[in-house]
Amino acid sequence: MIPLSYYLSLSAVLFTIGVAGVLTRRNAIIVFMSIELMLNSVNLALVGFSSFLGDVRGQILVFFVMAVAASEAAVGLAIIIALFRNKQTVNIDEINIMKW
Amino acid sequence: MVTRRNPVMGVLFLIVNFFCLSVLYLTLHAQFIAVIQILVYAGAIMVLFLFVIMLLDLGEETRFAGKGRFRKIPAVALAATVLVEILLTVGVLGTPAGQSERSVEIGTVEFVGHALYTGYLLPFEITSLLLLAAMVGIIVLAKKKLGSS
C-alpha cells in the first residue's frame, strides 16, 4: 500500500517541473506542454484524494479538467499557428505585440 | 522533457510520462480515469502537439547568449520555492493512512458515469458546449483569411 503523501509529493514534483518549464523555456509549444504537465500533476493529486477519501467527486473534477485541458490545448495550438503565420517564429521573446 | 532542446523529443517524453501517470491511476483503483488519460492525453492531445510541431518545422530552439542564461537562475529558484511550499503543506497536513475501502467501487466506469449523469449533468452539458465553442474558435483562428487563398 503506497501512502497518499507519496502521490502528493510526486504531484508536487511534476508541478514544479512544469513551473520550471514555463519559466525557462522560450518555445511557445514547450511552454504549452509544461502547462499540460502541471494540469496532469493536479489530476494526480485529485485522483489520490478521491481514492483515499472514498469520494467520487475528485474523479468527476478530473474528468472536467481533462475536457478543459483538451480544448485549451487545441485553442492554444491554433493561436500558435496563427502567430507563426504572421511572425514566422514561436519564440515567446520575439512575440511582444501586446506589450505596452 | 523541459531539458530537451528538440521539441519532438519533449513530446515523446511527455507521452511516456502520461502512460506512467495512467499506471499510477490504476494503482489508485481509478480505471475510468486511467483509460481516459491514455485516450485523451496520449492519444489525442499529444498527436495534436506532434502534428503542429511537424507542421511548423521548427528545428532546435536557439540558445540565447548573455542575458538569457542568467534569467534561468531566478526561474529555477522560483520553481524550487513552489516545490518546497507544496511539500511542506503535504508534510504539515495529516493525510489518510490507507485507501478507502470504497476506492475499488468508485473508480469503475459505472460509478463515475452514474455520478456524472445524475448529480453533475449540468456541468457535463456545459463541458460539451465548451468543446463546441473551442472547435468553432479553432476553425476561425486556423483558417486562412478570406480572399487571400
PDB file of C-alpha atoms in Angstrom:
ATOM      1  CA  MET A   1       0.000   0.000   0.000  1.00  0.00           C
ATOM      2  CA  ILE A   2       1.506   3.299  -1.098  1.00  0.00           C
ATOM      3  CA  PRO A   3       0.732   6.186   1.279  1.00  0.00           C
ATOM      4  CA  LEU A   4      -1.079   9.237  -0.013  1.00  0.00           C
ATOM      5  CA  SER A   5       1.833  11.534   0.788  1.00  0.00           C
ATOM      6  CA  TYR A   6       3.941   9.767  -1.886  1.00  0.00           C
ATOM      7  CA  TYR A   7       1.345  10.533  -4.522  1.00  0.00           C
ATOM      8  CA  LEU A   8       1.110  14.138  -3.341  1.00  0.00           C
ATOM      9  CA  SER A   9       4.904  14.503  -3.381  1.00  0.00           C
ATOM     10  CA  LEU A  10       5.111  13.136  -6.917  1.00  0.00           C
ATOM     11  CA  SER A  11       2.346  15.548  -7.876  1.00  0.00           C
ATOM     12  CA  ALA A  12       4.337  18.421  -6.342  1.00  0.00           C
ATOM     13  CA  VAL A  13       7.491  17.395  -8.206  1.00  0.00           C
ATOM     14  CA  LEU A  14       5.632  17.177 -11.524  1.00  0.00           C
ATOM     15  CA  PHE A  15       4.046  20.567 -10.897  1.00  0.00           C
ATOM     16  CA  THR A  16       7.464  22.056 -10.160  1.00  0.00           C
ATOM     17  CA  ILE A  17       8.911  20.636 -13.369  1.00  0.00           C
ATOM     18  CA  GLY A  18       6.003  22.249 -15.182  1.00  0.00           C
ATOM     19  CA  VAL A  19       6.614  25.609 -13.486  1.00  0.00           C
ATOM     20  CA  ALA A  20      10.325  25.435 -14.329  1.00  0.00           C
ATOM     21  CA  GLY A  21       9.469  24.625 -17.953  1.00  0.00           C
ATOM     22  CA  VAL A  22       7.079  27.566 -18.248  1.00  0.00           C
ATOM     23  CA  LEU A  23       9.617  29.947 -16.692  1.00  0.00           C
ATOM     24  CA  THR A  24      12.761  28.848 -18.532  1.00  0.00           C
ATOM     25  CA  ARG A  25      11.764  27.712 -21.998  1.00  0.00           C
ATOM     26  CA  ARG A  26      11.296  30.161 -24.858  1.00  0.00           C
ATOM     27  CA  ASN A  27       9.488  27.888 -27.293  1.00  0.00           C
ATOM     28  CA  ALA A  28       5.743  28.518 -27.059  1.00  0.00           C
ATOM     29  CA  ILE A  29       4.857  24.887 -27.816  1.00  0.00           C
ATOM     30  CA  ILE A  30       7.072  23.607 -24.996  1.00  0.00           C
ATOM     31  CA  VAL A  31       5.523  26.166 -22.653  1.00  0.00           C
ATOM     32  CA  PHE A  32       2.142  24.679 -23.572  1.00  0.00           C
ATOM     33  CA  MET A  33       3.413  21.181 -22.897  1.00  0.00           C
ATOM     34  CA  SER A  34       4.611  22.311 -19.472  1.00  0.00           C
ATOM     35  CA  ILE A  35       1.145  23.651 -18.722  1.00  0.00           C
ATOM     36  CA  GLU A  36      -0.278  20.252 -19.665  1.00  0.00           C
ATOM     37  CA  LEU A  37       2.187  18.673 -17.250  1.00  0.00           C
ATOM     38  CA  MET A  38       1.002  20.956 -14.438  1.00  0.00           C
ATOM     39  CA  LEU A  39      -2.648  20.083 -15.157  1.00  0.00           C
ATOM     40  CA  ASN A  40      -1.694  16.412 -15.018  1.00  0.00           C
ATOM     41  CA  SER A  41       0.032  16.764 -11.678  1.00  0.00           C
ATOM     42  CA  VAL A  42      -3.098  18.362 -10.236  1.00  0.00           C
ATOM     43  CA  ASN A  43      -5.114  15.483 -11.681  1.00  0.00           C
ATOM     44  CA  LEU A  44      -2.854  13.025  -9.886  1.00  0.00           C
ATOM     45  CA  ALA A  45      -3.412  14.808  -6.569  1.00  0.00           C
ATOM     46  CA  LEU A  46      -7.173  14.844  -7.158  1.00  0.00           C
ATOM     47  CA  VAL A  47      -7.346  11.142  -8.007  1.00  0.00           C
ATOM     48  CA  GLY A  48      -5.194  10.369  -4.972  1.00  0.00           C
ATOM     49  CA  PHE A  49      -7.509  12.240  -2.632  1.00  0.00           C
ATOM     50  CA  SER A  50     -10.541  10.735  -4.341  1.00  0.00           C
ATOM     51  CA  SER A  51      -9.239   7.221  -3.818  1.00  0.00           C
ATOM     52  CA  PHE A  52      -8.069   7.708  -0.254  1.00  0.00           C
ATOM     53  CA  LEU A  53     -11.168   9.542   0.936  1.00  0.00           C
ATOM     54  CA  GLY A  54     -13.585   7.293  -0.956  1.00  0.00           C
ATOM     55  CA  ASP A  55     -15.247  10.202  -2.731  1.00  0.00           C
ATOM     56  CA  VAL A  56     -16.131  10.117  -6.423  1.00  0.00           C
ATOM     57  CA  ARG A  57     -16.184  13.899  -6.798  1.00  0.00           C
ATOM     58  CA  GLY A  58     -12.412  14.042  -7.250  1.00  0.00           C
ATOM     59  CA  GLN A  59     -12.641  11.862 -10.326  1.00  0.00           C
ATOM     60  CA  ILE A  60     -15.544  13.902 -11.685  1.00  0.00           C
ATOM     61  CA  LEU A  61     -13.394  17.011 -11.348  1.00  0.00           C
ATOM     62  CA  VAL A  62     -10.515  15.248 -13.132  1.00  0.00           C
ATOM     63  CA  PHE A  63     -12.891  14.475 -15.983  1.00  0.00           C
ATOM     64  CA  PHE A  64     -13.775  18.165 -16.331  1.00  0.00           C
ATOM     65  CA  VAL A  65     -10.130  19.219 -16.039  1.00  0.00           C
ATOM     66  CA  MET A  66      -9.295  16.867 -18.911  1.00  0.00           C
ATOM     67  CA  ALA A  67     -12.079  18.313 -21.067  1.00  0.00           C
ATOM     68  CA  VAL A  68     -10.876  21.854 -20.381  1.00  0.00           C
ATOM     69  CA  ALA A  69      -7.243  20.834 -20.994  1.00  0.00           C
ATOM     70  CA  ALA A  70      -8.155  19.312 -24.349  1.00  0.00           C
ATOM     71  CA  SER A  71      -9.965  22.415 -25.560  1.00  0.00           C
ATOM     72  CA  GLU A  72      -7.250  24.668 -24.115  1.00  0.00           C
ATOM     73  CA  ALA A  73      -4.514  22.768 -25.927  1.00  0.00           C
ATOM     74  CA  ALA A  74      -6.411  22.871 -29.206  1.00  0.00           C
ATOM     75  CA  VAL A  75      -7.150  26.608 -28.981  1.00  0.00           C
ATOM     76  CA  GLY A  76      -3.578  27.360 -27.872  1.00  0.00           C
ATOM     77  CA  LEU A  77      -2.089  25.443 -30.764  1.00  0.00           C
ATOM     78  CA  ALA A  78      -4.408  27.250 -33.167  1.00  0.00           C
ATOM     79  CA  ILE A  79      -3.184  30.560 -31.726  1.00  0.00           C
ATOM     80  CA  ILE A  80       0.422  29.395 -32.144  1.00  0.00           C
ATOM     81  CA  ILE A  81      -0.239  28.501 -35.781  1.00  0.00           C
ATOM     82  CA  ALA A  82      -1.802  31.916 -36.390  1.00  0.00           C
ATOM     83  CA  LEU A  83       1.167  33.606 -34.693  1.00  0.00           C
ATOM     84  CA  PHE A  84       3.647  31.582 -36.710  1.00  0.00           C
ATOM     85  CA  ARG A  85       1.858  32.536 -39.910  1.00  0.00           C
ATOM     86  CA  ASN A  86       2.166  36.225 -39.036  1.00  0.00           C
ATOM     87  CA  LYS A  87       5.604  36.428 -37.406  1.00  0.00           C
ATOM     88  CA  GLN A  88       7.453  33.288 -38.602  1.00  0.00           C
ATOM     89  CA  THR A  89       8.501  32.425 -35.056  1.00  0.00           C
ATOM     90  CA  VAL A  90       7.240  30.679 -31.926  1.00  0.00           C
ATOM     91  CA  ASN A  91       9.872  32.231 -29.695  1.00  0.00           C
ATOM     92  CA  ILE A  92       7.947  33.996 -26.940  1.00  0.00           C
ATOM     93  CA  ASP A  93      10.660  36.634 -26.565  1.00  0.00           C
ATOM     94  CA  GLU A  94      10.001  37.868 -30.076  1.00  0.00           C
ATOM     95  CA  ILE A  95       6.227  37.883 -29.684  1.00  0.00           C
ATOM     96  CA  ASN A  96       5.708  41.195 -27.900  1.00  0.00           C
ATOM     97  CA  ILE A  97       2.971  42.860 -29.926  1.00  0.00           C
ATOM     98  CA  MET A  98       0.736  43.062 -26.836  1.00  0.00           C
ATOM     99  CA  LYS A  99       3.416  44.725 -24.755  1.00  0.00           C
ATOM    100  CA  TRP A 100       2.580  48.331 -23.970  1.00  0.00           C
TER     101      TRP A 100
ATOM    102  CA  MET B   1      11.008  16.988 -21.068  1.00  0.00           C
ATOM    103  CA  VAL B   2      11.942  20.568 -20.236  1.00  0.00           C
ATOM    104  CA  THR B   3      15.649  19.931 -20.771  1.00  0.00           C
ATOM    105  CA  ARG B   4      15.395  18.642 -24.327  1.00  0.00           C
ATOM    106  CA  ARG B   5      16.036  21.261 -26.975  1.00  0.00           C
ATOM    107  CA  ASN B   6      14.293  19.333 -29.713  1.00  0.00           C
ATOM    108  CA  PRO B   7      10.512  19.722 -29.160  1.00  0.00           C
ATOM    109  CA  VAL B   8       9.734  16.327 -30.719  1.00  0.00           C
ATOM    110  CA  MET B   9      11.794  14.605 -28.025  1.00  0.00           C
ATOM    111  CA  GLY B  10       9.900  16.644 -25.418  1.00  0.00           C
ATOM    112  CA  VAL B  11       6.581  15.407 -26.795  1.00  0.00           C
ATOM    113  CA  LEU B  12       7.730  11.783 -26.750  1.00  0.00           C
ATOM    114  CA  PHE B  13       8.933  12.068 -23.146  1.00  0.00           C
ATOM    115  CA  LEU B  14       5.635  13.680 -22.179  1.00  0.00           C
ATOM    116  CA  ILE B  15       3.764  10.726 -23.716  1.00  0.00           C
ATOM    117  CA  VAL B  16       5.888   8.338 -21.618  1.00  0.00           C
ATOM    118  CA  ASN B  17       5.005  10.461 -18.587  1.00  0.00           C
ATOM    119  CA  PHE B  18       1.289  10.218 -19.392  1.00  0.00           C
ATOM    120  CA  PHE B  19       1.491   6.434 -19.603  1.00  0.00           C
ATOM    121  CA  CYS B  20       3.261   6.289 -16.224  1.00  0.00           C
ATOM    122  CA  LEU B  21       0.583   8.535 -14.699  1.00  0.00           C
ATOM    123  CA  SER B  22      -2.061   6.240 -16.136  1.00  0.00           C
ATOM    124  CA  VAL B  23      -0.480   3.262 -14.364  1.00  0.00           C
ATOM    125  CA  LEU B  24      -0.470   5.308 -11.136  1.00  0.00           C
ATOM    126  CA  TYR B  25      -4.201   5.933 -11.583  1.00  0.00           C
ATOM    127  CA  LEU B  26      -4.637   2.171 -11.875  1.00  0.00           C
ATOM    128  CA  THR B  27      -2.838   1.685  -8.557  1.00  0.00           C
ATOM    129  CA  LEU B  28      -5.365   4.129  -7.104  1.00  0.00           C
ATOM    130  CA  HIS B  29      -8.236   1.956  -8.486  1.00  0.00           C
ATOM    131  CA  ALA B  30      -9.346   4.703 -10.872  1.00  0.00           C
ATOM    132  CA  GLN B  31      -9.774   2.598 -14.025  1.00  0.00           C
ATOM    133  CA  PHE B  32     -12.005   5.071 -15.837  1.00  0.00           C
ATOM    134  CA  ILE B  33      -9.575   7.956 -15.358  1.00  0.00           C
ATOM    135  CA  ALA B  34      -6.634   5.746 -16.397  1.00  0.00           C
ATOM    136  CA  VAL B  35      -8.291   4.794 -19.684  1.00  0.00           C
ATOM    137  CA  ILE B  36      -9.377   8.377 -20.340  1.00  0.00           C
ATOM    138  CA  GLN B  37      -5.819   9.558 -19.630  1.00  0.00           C
ATOM    139  CA  ILE B  38      -4.372   7.351 -22.365  1.00  0.00           C
ATOM    140  CA  LEU B  39      -7.182   8.022 -24.833  1.00  0.00           C
ATOM    141  CA  VAL B  40      -7.394  11.788 -24.413  1.00  0.00           C
ATOM    142  CA  TYR B  41      -3.878  12.842 -23.454  1.00  0.00           C
ATOM    143  CA  ALA B  42      -1.545  10.334 -25.084  1.00  0.00           C
ATOM    144  CA  GLY B  43      -3.946   9.664 -27.942  1.00  0.00           C
ATOM    145  CA  ALA B  44      -5.463  12.992 -28.864  1.00  0.00           C
ATOM    146  CA  ILE B  45      -3.645  15.943 -27.310  1.00  0.00           C
ATOM    147  CA  MET B  46      -0.097  14.756 -27.904  1.00  0.00           C
ATOM    148  CA  VAL B  47      -0.874  13.796 -31.501  1.00  0.00           C
ATOM    149  CA  LEU B  48      -2.095  17.363 -31.923  1.00  0.00           C
ATOM    150  CA  PHE B  49       1.145  18.710 -30.431  1.00  0.00           C
ATOM    151  CA  LEU B  50       3.273  16.452 -32.605  1.00  0.00           C
ATOM    152  CA  PHE B  51       1.267  17.422 -35.668  1.00  0.00           C
ATOM    153  CA  VAL B  52       1.717  21.150 -35.013  1.00  0.00           C
ATOM    154  CA  ILE B  53       5.453  20.764 -34.349  1.00  0.00           C
ATOM    155  CA  MET B  54       5.932  18.870 -37.596  1.00  0.00           C
ATOM    156  CA  LEU B  55       3.714  21.357 -39.440  1.00  0.00           C
ATOM    157  CA  LEU B  56       5.727  24.350 -38.268  1.00  0.00           C
ATOM    158  CA  ASP B  57       9.086  22.627 -38.867  1.00  0.00           C
ATOM    159  CA  LEU B  58      10.868  24.471 -36.064  1.00  0.00           C
ATOM    160  CA  GLY B  59      14.130  22.641 -35.632  1.00  0.00           C
ATOM    161  CA  GLU B  60      16.045  23.197 -32.431  1.00  0.00           C
ATOM    162  CA  GLU B  61      15.444  26.080 -30.114  1.00  0.00           C
ATOM    163  CA  THR B  62      18.016  28.816 -30.435  1.00  0.00           C
ATOM    164  CA  ARG B  63      20.070  29.337 -27.322  1.00  0.00           C
ATOM    165  CA  PHE B  64      20.340  32.858 -26.050  1.00  0.00           C
ATOM    166  CA  ALA B  65      23.700  34.347 -25.398  1.00  0.00           C
ATOM    167  CA  GLY B  66      24.337  36.573 -22.403  1.00  0.00           C
ATOM    168  CA  LYS B  67      21.203  37.719 -20.662  1.00  0.00           C
ATOM    169  CA  GLY B  68      19.119  34.633 -21.388  1.00  0.00           C
ATOM    170  CA  ARG B  69      21.366  32.424 -19.306  1.00  0.00           C
ATOM    171  CA  PHE B  70      21.054  34.486 -16.143  1.00  0.00           C
ATOM    172  CA  ARG B  71      17.288  34.587 -16.408  1.00  0.00           C
ATOM    173  CA  LYS B  72      17.134  30.856 -15.752  1.00  0.00           C
ATOM    174  CA  ILE B  73      18.527  31.110 -12.228  1.00  0.00           C
ATOM    175  CA  PRO B  74      15.604  33.071 -10.688  1.00  0.00           C
ATOM    176  CA  ALA B  75      13.179  30.890 -12.648  1.00  0.00           C
ATOM    177  CA  VAL B  76      14.593  27.678 -11.203  1.00  0.00           C
ATOM    178  CA  ALA B  77      14.750  29.274  -7.740  1.00  0.00           C
ATOM    179  CA  LEU B  78      11.073  30.214  -8.008  1.00  0.00           C
ATOM    180  CA  ALA B  79      10.161  26.679  -9.093  1.00  0.00           C
ATOM    181  CA  ALA B  80      12.132  25.230  -6.184  1.00  0.00           C
ATOM    182  CA  THR B  81      10.265  27.550  -3.811  1.00  0.00           C
ATOM    183  CA  VAL B  82       6.960  26.244  -5.132  1.00  0.00           C
ATOM    184  CA  LEU B  83       8.164  22.659  -4.585  1.00  0.00           C
ATOM    185  CA  VAL B  84       9.250  23.350  -1.015  1.00  0.00           C
ATOM    186  CA  GLU B  85       5.949  25.082  -0.249  1.00  0.00           C
ATOM    187  CA  ILE B  86       3.850  22.194  -1.550  1.00  0.00           C
ATOM    188  CA  LEU B  87       5.983  19.569   0.182  1.00  0.00           C
ATOM    189  CA  LEU B  88       5.752  21.486   3.461  1.00  0.00           C
ATOM    190  CA  THR B  89       1.979  21.629   3.097  1.00  0.00           C
ATOM    191  CA  VAL B  90       1.854  17.888   2.445  1.00  0.00           C
ATOM    192  CA  GLY B  91       4.089  17.273   5.437  1.00  0.00           C
ATOM    193  CA  VAL B  92       2.185  19.503   7.841  1.00  0.00           C
ATOM    194  CA  LEU B  93      -1.314  18.346   6.923  1.00  0.00           C
ATOM    195  CA  GLY B  94      -2.220  14.890   8.091  1.00  0.00           C
ATOM    196  CA  THR B  95      -3.146  12.515   5.289  1.00  0.00           C
ATOM    197  CA  PRO B  96      -5.377   9.430   5.448  1.00  0.00           C
ATOM    198  CA  ALA B  97      -3.408   6.311   6.298  1.00  0.00           C
ATOM    199  CA  GLY B  98      -4.820   3.900   3.739  1.00  0.00           C
ATOM    200  CA  GLN B  99      -7.003   3.788   0.684  1.00  0.00           C
ATOM    201  CA  SER B 100     -10.686   3.869   1.400  1.00  0.00           C
ATOM    202  CA  GLU B 101     -12.396   0.506   1.023  1.00  0.00           C
ATOM    203  CA  ARG B 102     -14.818   2.192  -1.358  1.00  0.00           C
ATOM    204  CA  SER B 103     -11.982   3.156  -3.755  1.00  0.00           C
ATOM    205  CA  VAL B 104     -12.330  -0.074  -5.759  1.00  0.00           C
ATOM    206  CA  GLU B 105     -16.017   0.563  -6.184  1.00  0.00           C
ATOM    207  CA  ILE B 106     -15.952   4.261  -7.075  1.00  0.00           C
ATOM    208  CA  GLY B 107     -13.274   4.018  -9.762  1.00  0.00           C
ATOM    209  CA  THR B 108     -15.369   1.973 -12.168  1.00  0.00           C
ATOM    210  CA  VAL B 109     -16.913   3.412 -15.308  1.00  0.00           C
ATOM    211  CA  GLU B 110     -20.345   2.537 -13.962  1.00  0.00           C
ATOM    212  CA  PHE B 111     -19.979   4.515 -10.743  1.00  0.00           C
ATOM    213  CA  VAL B 112     -18.314   7.551 -12.318  1.00  0.00           C
ATOM    214  CA  GLY B 113     -20.800   7.557 -15.179  1.00  0.00           C
ATOM    215  CA  HIS B 114     -23.745   7.347 -12.800  1.00  0.00           C
ATOM    216  CA  ALA B 115     -22.442  10.319 -10.791  1.00  0.00           C
ATOM    217  CA  LEU B 116     -21.688  12.229 -13.982  1.00  0.00           C
ATOM    218  CA  TYR B 117     -25.143  11.773 -15.498  1.00  0.00           C
ATOM    219  CA  THR B 118     -27.171  12.418 -12.356  1.00  0.00           C
ATOM    220  CA  GLY B 119     -25.612  14.875  -9.917  1.00  0.00           C
ATOM    221  CA  TYR B 120     -23.288  16.551 -12.403  1.00  0.00           C
ATOM    222  CA  LEU B 121     -25.457  16.613 -15.505  1.00  0.00           C
ATOM    223  CA  LEU B 122     -25.407  20.394 -15.940  1.00  0.00           C
ATOM    224  CA  PRO B 123     -21.591  20.768 -15.742  1.00  0.00           C
ATOM    225  CA  PHE B 124     -21.341  17.824 -18.150  1.00  0.00           C
ATOM    226  CA  GLU B 125     -23.550  19.572 -20.686  1.00  0.00           C
ATOM    227  CA  ILE B 126     -21.626  22.816 -20.214  1.00  0.00           C
ATOM    228  CA  THR B 127     -18.443  20.858 -20.994  1.00  0.00           C
ATOM    229  CA  SER B 128     -19.932  19.801 -24.316  1.00  0.00           C
ATOM    230  CA  LEU B 129     -20.752  23.453 -25.029  1.00  0.00           C
ATOM    231  CA  LEU B 130     -17.162  24.391 -24.150  1.00  0.00           C
ATOM    232  CA  LEU B 131     -15.814  21.824 -26.597  1.00  0.00           C
ATOM    233  CA  LEU B 132     -18.144  23.131 -29.303  1.00  0.00           C
ATOM    234  CA  ALA B 133     -17.022  26.712 -28.661  1.00  0.00           C
ATOM    235  CA  ALA B 134     -13.381  25.608 -28.741  1.00  0.00           C
ATOM    236  CA  MET B 135     -13.956  23.839 -32.055  1.00  0.00           C
ATOM    237  CA  VAL B 136     -15.537  26.905 -33.650  1.00  0.00           C
ATOM    238  CA  GLY B 137     -12.768  29.125 -32.284  1.00  0.00           C
ATOM    239  CA  ILE B 138     -10.044  26.856 -33.639  1.00  0.00           C
ATOM    240  CA  ILE B 139     -11.538  26.818 -37.108  1.00  0.00           C
ATOM    241  CA  VAL B 140     -11.788  30.618 -37.100  1.00  0.00           C
ATOM    242  CA  LEU B 141      -8.219  31.010 -35.820  1.00  0.00           C
ATOM    243  CA  ALA B 142      -6.548  28.457 -38.023  1.00  0.00           C
ATOM    244  CA  LYS B 143      -8.182  29.121 -41.366  1.00  0.00           C
ATOM    245  CA  LYS B 144      -6.644  31.493 -43.828  1.00  0.00           C
ATOM    246  CA  LYS B 145      -8.101  34.942 -44.373  1.00  0.00           C
ATOM    247  CA  LEU B 146     -10.937  35.002 -46.855  1.00  0.00           C
ATOM    248  CA  GLY B 147      -9.799  36.047 -50.305  1.00  0.00           C
ATOM    249  CA  SER B 148      -6.102  35.641 -49.623  1.00  0.00           C
ATOM    250  CA  SER B 149      -6.324  31.935 -50.607  1.00  0.00           C
TER     251      SER B 149
END
